[in-house]
XYZ file of C-alpha atoms in Angstrom:
653
model
C -160.558 159.096 163.481
C -158.212 156.776 161.481
C -154.515 158.184 160.277
C -154.709 156.892 156.833
C -156.311 159.135 154.165
C -156.503 158.215 151.117
C -155.387 160.972 148.050
C -157.411 160.444 145.041
C -154.392 160.078 142.268
C -153.007 163.820 140.300
C -154.465 162.042 137.315
C -158.290 161.920 138.074
C -157.833 164.924 139.650
C -157.013 166.688 136.118
C -160.000 164.917 134.132
C -162.613 164.894 136.874
C -165.832 166.801 136.468
C -164.965 168.700 139.809
C -161.090 168.919 139.984
C -159.844 169.631 143.459
C -160.974 171.067 146.820
C -160.897 174.750 145.694
C -163.651 173.455 142.814
C -165.582 172.269 145.415
C -165.160 175.131 148.230
C -166.510 177.237 144.308
C -168.986 175.518 144.448
C -170.246 175.246 147.870
C -169.756 178.803 148.881
C -171.087 179.821 145.403
C -174.693 177.399 147.153
C -174.017 178.954 150.830
C -174.342 183.151 149.399
C -176.944 182.361 146.489
C -179.006 179.186 147.769
C -181.637 179.337 145.071
C -179.810 181.463 142.162
C -176.741 178.206 142.711
C -180.010 175.624 141.832
C -181.839 177.301 139.178
C -178.166 177.467 137.153
C -178.052 173.748 137.641
C -181.930 172.908 137.099
C -181.062 174.779 133.522
C -178.300 173.728 132.154
C -179.423 169.713 133.214
C -182.866 169.802 132.552
C -184.720 170.021 129.307
C -187.524 172.537 129.904
C -190.338 172.614 128.488
C -192.014 175.131 130.578
C -189.230 177.163 131.444
C -188.910 177.772 135.158
C -189.997 181.141 136.953
C -190.110 180.421 140.503
C -187.211 178.685 142.239
C -188.436 177.938 145.314
C -191.592 178.667 147.845
C -190.938 177.922 150.914
C -193.988 179.811 151.955
C -196.086 176.371 153.090
C -192.907 174.829 154.810
C -192.485 172.163 155.152
C -193.671 171.131 152.055
C -192.010 173.341 149.629
C -191.923 173.370 146.384
C -189.137 173.535 143.353
C -189.009 175.465 140.000
C -193.136 174.293 140.166
C -194.063 176.634 137.658
C -191.940 174.731 135.277
C -192.854 172.285 132.907
C -190.948 168.543 131.401
C -190.678 164.877 130.798
C -188.204 162.667 132.269
C -188.260 159.919 130.465
C -187.867 162.987 127.913
C -184.649 163.435 129.859
C -184.222 160.414 129.467
C -184.092 158.525 125.334
C -185.745 161.562 123.308
C -183.000 164.346 124.447
C -179.514 161.245 123.533
C -181.837 160.364 120.860
C -181.699 164.119 119.815
C -177.972 164.883 120.409
C -177.108 161.855 118.331
C -176.899 158.628 120.910
C -179.654 157.011 119.214
C -177.313 154.519 118.490
C -174.926 154.440 121.426
C -175.788 151.126 124.083
C -178.180 152.669 127.242
C -178.315 149.207 129.012
C -176.437 146.289 128.971
C -178.386 143.315 130.359
C -176.996 140.374 131.251
C -179.447 137.936 132.983
C -178.809 135.357 135.126
C -177.800 132.581 133.060
C -175.506 134.685 131.409
C -177.214 135.833 127.800
C -176.861 139.301 127.441
C -178.553 142.117 125.523
C -178.257 144.677 124.405
C -180.680 147.511 124.240
C -179.994 151.140 122.991
C -181.292 154.816 123.200
C -183.263 154.145 120.106
C -184.365 151.385 120.597
C -184.970 151.757 124.267
C -187.514 154.701 123.326
C -188.812 152.931 121.206
C -189.986 149.974 123.633
C -191.110 152.924 126.026
C -193.386 154.485 123.871
C -194.329 150.697 123.417
C -195.955 150.469 126.540
C -197.041 153.735 127.242
C -199.587 153.955 124.511
C -200.323 150.266 125.855
C -201.085 151.939 129.333
C -203.422 154.912 127.750
C -204.837 152.117 125.782
C -205.821 150.539 128.741
C -207.014 153.937 130.281
C -204.117 154.914 132.492
C -204.317 158.537 132.564
C -201.978 161.351 134.335
C -201.952 161.022 137.968
C -203.310 157.322 137.399
C -200.668 155.510 140.186
C -199.316 152.053 138.493
C -197.636 149.076 140.464
C -194.090 147.582 138.808
C -193.557 144.046 140.693
C -190.721 142.653 138.643
C -187.603 141.596 138.666
C -184.327 143.891 137.092
C -184.735 143.748 133.626
C -184.645 146.022 130.545
C -189.056 145.641 130.799
C -188.569 146.617 134.522
C -186.339 149.818 133.514
C -189.361 150.623 130.550
C -192.069 150.422 132.053
C -191.364 152.746 134.783
C -190.092 155.042 131.899
C -193.064 153.887 129.919
C -195.085 155.608 133.070
C -193.589 159.030 133.666
C -193.716 159.108 129.894
C -198.125 159.812 130.268
C -197.705 161.465 133.096
C -198.674 158.434 134.887
C -197.150 157.574 139.155
C -194.907 154.650 139.189
C -194.383 152.888 142.354
C -192.327 149.887 142.259
C -192.404 147.038 144.976
C -189.012 144.937 145.058
C -189.030 141.313 144.042
C -188.754 140.010 147.028
C -192.157 141.655 149.148
C -194.999 139.124 150.173
C -198.046 139.147 148.844
C -199.128 141.080 151.996
C -196.683 143.428 150.878
C -197.612 143.578 147.829
C -201.006 143.816 148.137
C -200.467 146.481 151.331
C -199.262 148.861 148.943
C -201.908 148.145 146.269
C -204.354 149.593 148.628
C -202.167 152.533 149.109
C -201.474 153.757 146.302
C -205.168 152.806 144.850
C -203.176 152.284 141.764
C -204.594 150.863 138.646
C -202.228 148.306 137.559
C -199.681 146.473 138.049
C -196.762 145.256 135.892
C -195.565 141.772 136.597
C -193.581 139.021 135.332
C -194.363 135.426 135.021
C -191.420 134.268 136.812
C -188.125 135.738 137.780
C -184.943 134.126 137.476
C -182.142 134.836 140.605
C -179.119 131.753 141.466
C -180.815 129.346 138.387
C -184.111 129.113 140.819
C -187.561 129.825 138.827
C -189.144 132.790 141.123
C -193.111 132.978 141.444
C -193.981 136.916 140.619
C -198.196 136.961 138.741
C -199.373 133.548 141.765
C -198.205 136.184 143.738
C -199.830 139.386 142.531
C -202.729 136.357 141.805
C -202.500 136.150 145.699
C -202.323 139.808 146.845
C -205.357 140.371 145.249
C -207.062 137.552 146.425
C -206.309 139.106 150.317
C -208.951 142.085 149.706
C -208.426 146.209 149.413
C -207.505 145.917 146.107
C -210.357 147.319 144.274
C -208.517 149.862 142.554
C -206.750 147.114 139.946
C -208.425 146.946 136.775
C -204.938 144.952 134.755
C -202.124 143.195 135.177
C -199.623 143.657 132.225
C -197.768 140.386 132.641
C -194.224 140.024 131.032
C -193.161 136.381 129.526
C -189.618 136.142 131.129
C -189.716 131.996 132.307
C -192.445 130.891 129.609
C -193.518 128.575 131.889
C -197.815 128.562 132.376
C -198.687 131.025 135.312
C -203.077 131.338 135.449
C -204.471 134.776 133.394
C -207.844 135.868 134.642
C -209.615 136.560 131.894
C -210.779 140.340 131.338
C -207.614 141.527 134.348
C -204.676 140.010 132.836
C -203.684 141.136 129.352
C -199.437 139.630 127.912
C -197.601 142.269 127.629
C -196.102 141.423 124.496
C -199.759 140.899 123.066
C -200.807 144.909 124.626
C -197.853 145.789 122.779
C -197.452 144.375 119.915
C -200.105 146.477 117.871
C -198.573 150.226 119.405
C -196.528 152.842 117.782
C -193.587 153.531 118.776
C -193.914 156.934 118.363
C -195.631 158.944 121.623
C -195.663 162.395 122.371
C -194.482 163.071 126.738
C -196.614 164.171 128.137
C -195.414 167.689 129.877
C -195.851 167.824 133.749
C -195.606 170.411 136.333
C -192.220 170.221 138.157
C -194.033 169.446 141.683
C -196.118 166.327 139.361
C -195.050 163.186 141.714
C -192.852 160.962 139.399
C -192.755 157.868 141.659
C -193.583 156.688 144.961
C -191.575 154.631 146.680
C -192.294 153.122 149.989
C -189.838 152.546 152.970
C -189.836 151.180 156.671
C -190.543 153.690 159.468
C -190.081 152.836 163.290
C -193.580 152.696 163.266
C -195.611 149.040 161.490
C -197.080 150.818 158.577
C -195.251 151.139 156.014
C -194.630 155.037 154.173
C -194.995 155.881 150.516
C -192.331 158.082 150.244
C -193.247 161.271 147.396
C -190.775 162.173 145.050
C -191.456 165.260 142.386
C -190.271 165.418 138.967
C -187.859 168.050 138.148
C -186.267 168.520 141.658
C -185.918 164.724 141.231
C -184.189 164.719 138.659
C -182.245 167.568 138.553
C -180.581 165.442 141.407
C -180.660 161.761 140.014
C -178.123 163.880 136.873
C -175.545 165.932 138.852
C -174.985 163.311 141.973
C -174.874 160.908 138.727
C -172.056 163.029 136.747
C -170.670 164.329 139.698
C -170.152 161.529 142.243
C -169.540 158.676 139.608
C -167.744 161.311 137.166
C -169.569 159.986 134.863
C -168.060 160.561 131.812
C -169.130 159.385 128.119
C -167.686 156.468 127.710
C -168.344 155.012 131.396
C -169.510 152.019 131.921
C -171.511 151.810 134.991
C -172.792 149.076 136.828
C -175.087 149.977 139.481
C -175.743 146.352 141.363
C -178.685 147.540 143.266
C -181.898 147.089 142.152
C -184.643 149.314 140.838
C -187.576 147.830 143.659
C -185.158 150.354 145.357
C -184.626 154.348 145.553
C -180.567 152.790 144.596
C -181.685 150.947 140.920
C -184.425 154.388 140.527
C -182.234 156.688 140.492
C -179.018 155.402 139.722
C -180.038 152.981 137.058
C -183.018 154.513 135.764
C -182.895 157.609 135.846
C -179.749 159.062 136.582
C -176.830 157.742 133.903
C -179.984 157.557 131.484
C -180.420 161.916 131.738
C -176.948 161.987 131.039
C -176.649 159.554 128.217
C -174.808 157.105 130.295
C -174.442 153.219 129.345
C -175.766 150.985 132.805
C -175.613 147.352 133.531
C -178.520 145.918 133.996
C -178.026 143.036 136.432
C -181.015 139.711 137.328
C -179.293 137.400 139.272
C -176.857 137.028 142.545
C -173.520 137.677 142.981
C -172.685 134.377 143.978
C -173.773 132.469 141.226
C -172.865 130.401 139.880
C -170.273 130.639 141.297
C -168.872 133.827 144.498
C -166.482 135.241 141.204
C -169.579 135.943 139.357
C -168.747 140.629 139.661
C -165.877 139.884 138.561
C -166.285 138.616 135.193
C -169.063 140.503 135.016
C -166.814 143.597 135.711
C -163.612 141.420 133.276
C -166.523 140.852 130.422
C -168.523 144.328 130.276
C -165.270 145.969 130.702
C -167.272 148.198 133.655
C -165.899 151.316 134.871
C -168.033 152.514 137.759
C -169.180 149.848 139.620
C -171.388 150.620 142.279
C -172.671 148.250 145.499
C -173.471 147.777 148.596
C -170.731 146.268 151.683
C -172.851 143.766 152.672
C -172.418 142.529 149.368
C -168.264 142.633 149.501
C -168.080 141.523 153.316
C -169.668 138.099 152.220
C -168.129 138.203 148.393
C -164.958 139.102 150.737
C -165.453 135.489 152.921
C -165.722 133.223 149.916
C -162.710 135.355 147.556
C -160.602 133.796 150.823
C -162.278 130.638 151.250
C -161.065 130.518 147.371
C -158.803 131.493 145.150
C -160.500 130.829 141.692
C -162.969 133.645 142.597
C -160.898 136.250 144.583
C -160.618 139.107 142.187
C -157.023 138.667 141.364
C -158.155 135.913 139.198
C -160.274 138.621 137.335
C -158.523 141.306 134.939
C -160.245 144.523 137.293
C -158.090 146.833 134.826
C -160.970 148.438 133.056
C -162.233 150.055 136.839
C -161.263 153.632 138.120
C -163.953 154.236 140.136
C -165.783 152.244 143.520
C -168.662 153.188 145.127
C -170.105 152.198 148.867
C -173.879 152.269 149.573
C -177.089 151.449 151.586
C -175.265 151.327 154.740
C -171.742 152.430 156.576
C -169.232 150.823 154.752
C -166.641 149.195 158.176
C -162.596 150.080 157.211
C -162.061 146.881 156.942
C -164.029 145.899 153.354
C -162.807 149.893 152.310
C -159.316 148.576 152.156
C -160.068 145.320 151.088
C -162.487 146.535 148.098
C -159.837 149.200 147.350
C -156.465 146.822 146.885
C -158.179 144.119 145.761
C -160.922 145.767 143.372
C -159.985 148.687 142.578
C -156.207 147.279 142.398
C -155.029 150.720 144.638
C -156.155 153.071 142.130
C -159.537 153.814 142.298
C -160.757 156.377 144.297
C -164.074 154.519 146.922
C -167.439 156.787 147.070
C -169.066 156.599 150.451
C -172.231 157.457 149.952
C -174.458 158.545 152.445
C -178.353 159.003 151.690
C -181.884 157.613 151.756
C -184.793 156.450 149.884
C -186.166 160.475 151.394
C -183.559 162.197 149.861
C -183.244 161.373 146.057
C -179.324 160.794 145.931
C -175.830 161.881 147.451
C -176.682 163.606 150.331
C -172.598 163.407 151.693
C -169.424 161.807 149.344
C -166.022 161.966 148.290
C -166.111 163.952 144.936
C -163.408 161.452 143.534
C -161.479 164.526 142.066
C -161.845 166.455 145.088
C -161.699 164.405 148.435
C -159.258 162.924 150.504
C -160.040 159.312 151.538
C -160.839 157.969 155.080
C -162.126 154.213 155.206
C -165.321 154.197 157.016
C -165.994 157.891 156.819
C -169.030 159.668 153.832
C -166.261 162.420 154.441
C -168.048 165.449 153.460
C -171.703 167.157 152.083
C -172.306 167.189 148.836
C -172.329 170.869 147.179
C -175.887 172.421 147.485
C -176.121 170.247 150.531
C -176.496 171.705 154.443
C -175.975 168.981 156.768
C -175.035 169.632 159.931
C -175.025 167.446 163.736
C -177.190 169.069 166.466
C -178.355 167.976 169.649
C -182.041 166.954 170.777
C -183.060 170.443 170.488
C -181.642 171.223 167.674
C -178.592 173.235 168.804
C -175.600 172.801 166.908
C -172.621 170.436 167.606
C -168.726 170.654 167.968
C -167.029 169.109 165.663
C -165.725 165.693 166.855
C -169.190 165.692 169.609
C -171.946 162.870 168.064
C -175.369 163.654 167.777
C -178.388 163.507 164.770
C -177.829 163.983 161.784
C -179.935 166.708 160.205
C -180.282 168.689 156.513
C -180.743 172.210 157.081
C -182.070 173.249 153.972
C -184.238 172.201 151.620
C -182.444 170.661 148.565
C -184.781 170.004 145.048
C -185.057 165.871 145.097
C -185.867 165.821 148.806
C -189.695 164.057 150.468
C -192.837 165.824 149.155
C -195.201 163.992 151.724
C -195.956 160.364 152.303
C -198.803 159.379 150.170
C -202.131 160.442 151.711
C -200.789 160.831 155.011
C -198.734 164.142 155.566
C -199.100 164.343 159.520
C -196.800 161.857 159.401
C -194.489 163.408 156.977
C -194.562 166.350 159.340
C -194.308 164.096 162.236
C -191.636 162.542 160.799
C -188.921 164.439 159.211
C -190.236 167.657 160.271
C -190.011 167.356 164.368
C -190.994 170.288 166.918
C -188.121 168.980 168.485
C -186.228 171.025 166.054
C -188.907 173.709 165.217
C -190.517 172.118 162.187
C -187.149 173.977 160.456
C -184.336 170.556 159.942
C -184.642 168.183 158.057
C -184.044 164.374 160.197
C -181.974 161.535 158.763
C -183.047 159.892 161.413
C -179.225 158.782 161.403
C -176.613 159.382 164.134
C -173.292 161.108 162.728
C -170.109 162.870 164.361
C -167.550 164.712 162.263
C -163.958 164.770 163.403
C -162.385 167.313 165.450
C -159.460 168.556 162.391
C -160.930 167.123 158.964
C -164.775 167.692 159.969
C -165.511 164.445 157.634
C -168.560 163.020 158.698
C -169.276 159.506 160.103
C -172.760 157.728 160.599
C -172.856 155.739 163.865
C -176.422 154.582 163.386
C -179.817 154.745 163.505
C -181.397 156.400 166.172
C -185.096 155.016 165.847
C -186.103 151.769 165.952
C -184.760 151.301 162.033
C -182.587 148.342 161.160
C -180.054 148.362 158.690
C -179.791 144.927 157.665
C -177.139 144.242 154.132
C -178.647 148.222 153.449
C -181.912 147.037 153.105
C -184.240 149.311 156.086
C -186.530 147.391 158.776
C -188.560 149.092 161.733
C -188.736 146.908 164.080
C -191.680 147.850 164.950
C -193.263 146.067 161.174
C -191.526 142.676 162.814
C -192.904 142.439 165.843
C -196.325 143.302 164.373
C -196.021 140.768 161.824
C -194.467 138.991 165.020
C -197.725 138.857 166.737
C -200.245 138.932 164.240
C -199.143 134.980 164.298
C -202.202 134.322 167.174
C -201.997 130.554 167.636
C -198.322 130.637 168.278
C -196.964 134.482 170.054
C -198.179 136.766 172.867
C -195.628 139.506 172.663
C -192.677 139.885 170.951
C -189.375 142.549 170.771
C -186.983 143.262 167.881
C -183.303 145.075 168.315
C -180.711 144.925 166.062
C -177.611 143.402 166.729
C -173.811 144.146 164.706
C -173.699 141.558 162.403
C -169.565 140.609 159.909
C -171.802 140.390 156.692
C -174.951 141.780 156.298
C -173.772 144.944 158.850
C -177.158 144.086 161.738
C -179.163 141.656 161.940
C -182.445 140.981 163.583
C -182.735 139.061 167.077
C -186.716 138.476 168.214
C -187.638 138.028 171.823
C -190.255 135.874 171.565
C -193.041 134.907 174.784
C -195.198 132.190 173.328
C -199.026 131.053 173.913
C -197.455 127.993 175.415
C -195.429 126.831 177.691
C -191.007 127.106 176.787
C -189.762 125.137 174.354
C -186.179 124.039 173.678
C -184.149 121.541 171.448
C -185.724 120.260 168.507
C -188.784 121.828 169.730
C -187.650 124.819 169.951
C -185.877 124.869 165.705
C -189.234 123.845 164.418
C -191.205 126.853 166.569
C -188.023 129.327 165.260
C -188.808 128.420 161.861
C -192.480 128.696 161.863
C -192.484 132.051 162.899
C -189.136 133.041 160.014
C -191.340 131.128 158.100
C -194.590 133.575 159.318
C -192.778 136.953 159.345
C -191.629 136.022 155.009
C -195.327 135.450 154.311
C -195.940 138.969 156.241
C -193.105 141.109 155.228
C -190.481 138.643 152.944
C -187.983 137.014 153.309
C -185.741 139.936 153.853
C -187.663 140.345 156.996
C -186.755 136.926 158.589
C -184.990 137.377 162.234
C -181.329 135.470 161.849
C -181.994 135.039 166.013
C -185.156 133.996 167.819
C -184.632 133.439 171.318
C -187.843 132.610 173.869
C -188.636 133.001 177.165
C -191.445 133.340 179.726
C -191.789 136.794 179.613
C -189.804 140.316 178.925
C -187.758 142.057 180.790
C -189.466 145.159 181.374
C -189.791 148.393 184.345
C -191.970 149.359 186.458
C -194.175 151.145 183.437
C -194.304 148.189 181.474
C -191.848 149.682 178.881
C -189.973 146.578 177.530
C -186.117 146.950 178.420
C -185.157 147.353 174.605
C -181.548 148.683 175.911
C -181.120 145.078 177.828
C -182.631 143.041 174.616
C -179.696 145.140 172.658
C -177.432 143.779 175.380
C -178.285 140.572 174.560
C -178.438 139.998 171.566
C -174.974 141.372 171.092
C -174.181 138.497 173.974
C -172.128 141.320 176.544
C -172.459 141.211 180.088
C -174.907 142.693 181.462
C -174.541 145.703 183.462
C -177.154 147.416 184.020
C -180.218 147.604 186.826
C -181.445 144.519 186.533
C -183.431 144.597 190.474
C -186.568 145.876 188.586
C -187.087 143.005 186.675
C -189.927 140.876 187.868
C -188.170 137.101 186.385
C -184.613 137.424 186.192
C -184.776 134.384 185.130
C -185.846 135.261 181.876
C -182.192 136.501 181.357
C -181.603 132.607 181.141
C -183.762 132.050 179.145
C -183.099 134.815 176.416
C -179.673 134.514 175.542
C -180.526 130.563 174.151
C -180.745 131.133 170.289
C -182.928 129.080 167.687
């Protein structure tokens, strides 16, 4: 482990919600000695219940755990009404900065009124408790309010990231059986107008979306879009005549608040189902303790609401605590690579939470050009930095700490997943001495451990498989419509179905016991903090039937994105070279963008007459990984039918 320990400042420790290691230890001990009592205490402290719960944890149908199940609540009431009732009605809830720099502020009272109008609008078209609504929209106040409105009436939302293709959107509509889609005419990113509504039209036209009755369209660009009579309605027309009050639908704690799709190691994305009570508790709790959120903070989480980070640390966590959150429509490099730093300066951001990929690309830009270097901006408002999505490499951590945080902001390097709902392993800023590249210690109450293939604990200093030994409130409840896959994916028989399998490898430092994540143990890649199953990309390649006979996808390390997608392809035609190879590679990338979305385009495409296989016909993926990295081949290749392919597969397009 790196020898450099960074201590939080005495001042930070003194003022933090969780102050000093003894306080952290006391919380861990409380959870250790009375697990249910610990979570029950916090659930009463952080959540306003309509009907108080009497049952804490039900493990009778494990791994289908239930938390606080006889309690009733409403997530939108907890995020909006209760803050207005506390006298925070005039406090800014969201600061929206558009791609072009225009700024809109909305107070808690205004956001409540807007949410109620959308909620009433949804009710007027027949959306009821338990119905599913797809939200396909860019970062906007409308997006956050639409999520809150669904929660308000007990409808389950499923947000689909605006960069996903019509095919990906169609699959999610079909799987959820959603009754309505909320979208916008366009999204604006990096100065460009990108379609949303027309992609929704294309998705529905692909078939299998018979459940959709209504498409509600927010006006963003004002440019012309086709509207289908009887199905499509402008959101402003629908809400104009609606009341600004709407009684919340009180739901049981286990009621599904949202579904969010994530890539697995097999082709079909998994609809991760989250509860209302347990999820909201952990969203609020982690926002308060990990980010040390105070009433006067300006918190900026740069994630998109299409990902879980945007759900937990934009739409639900900060609002449940009455915080002020920035919502940013654009990209970090437009109009130039100083955009993040300028926004921190302009809005006096005090807590900044972003992904290592963004940091690494901004390092490159800052080192090339002084005017976009963080030193050219006043970043003195910052008191805390965070990192999310993938492990941050020590060099990027050091740069972030020195140049963005001025050497005095703690960095919370947070490990968690779509399935966990909120932080699992993270430094607490007023507690934990930080080591660059390590997510340090479990969040109080989370029983993380490292085990071998049979579930036996590994000693510190030896790597193994990351598991969580006890259920926790914000955990995934099931995979929508596929309980068997849920059990198989997360509670495998190898561990007698007792431990949650995170799918990541990890190691604990021999002395400090700090956790470091070492990478996925399955065929899932982490590209710019987004999980992508290799199978999903392989399936998309092979679906280009006129060209592709066979494909294998692996990851390789990448300086900017952490991991890059590398595709090895066997074509149904002779091996291409030169410009022809480039043209076919472009055709395949475009095909993947159409099937999954631009985010899944391989960085490297390599062609071979066939793929290296073992005698039993299994693709030698380890060999492909070595080829992708450009390493010398040391493994035994005597079983290869055609060793010449190694040379072919070395050429990148």
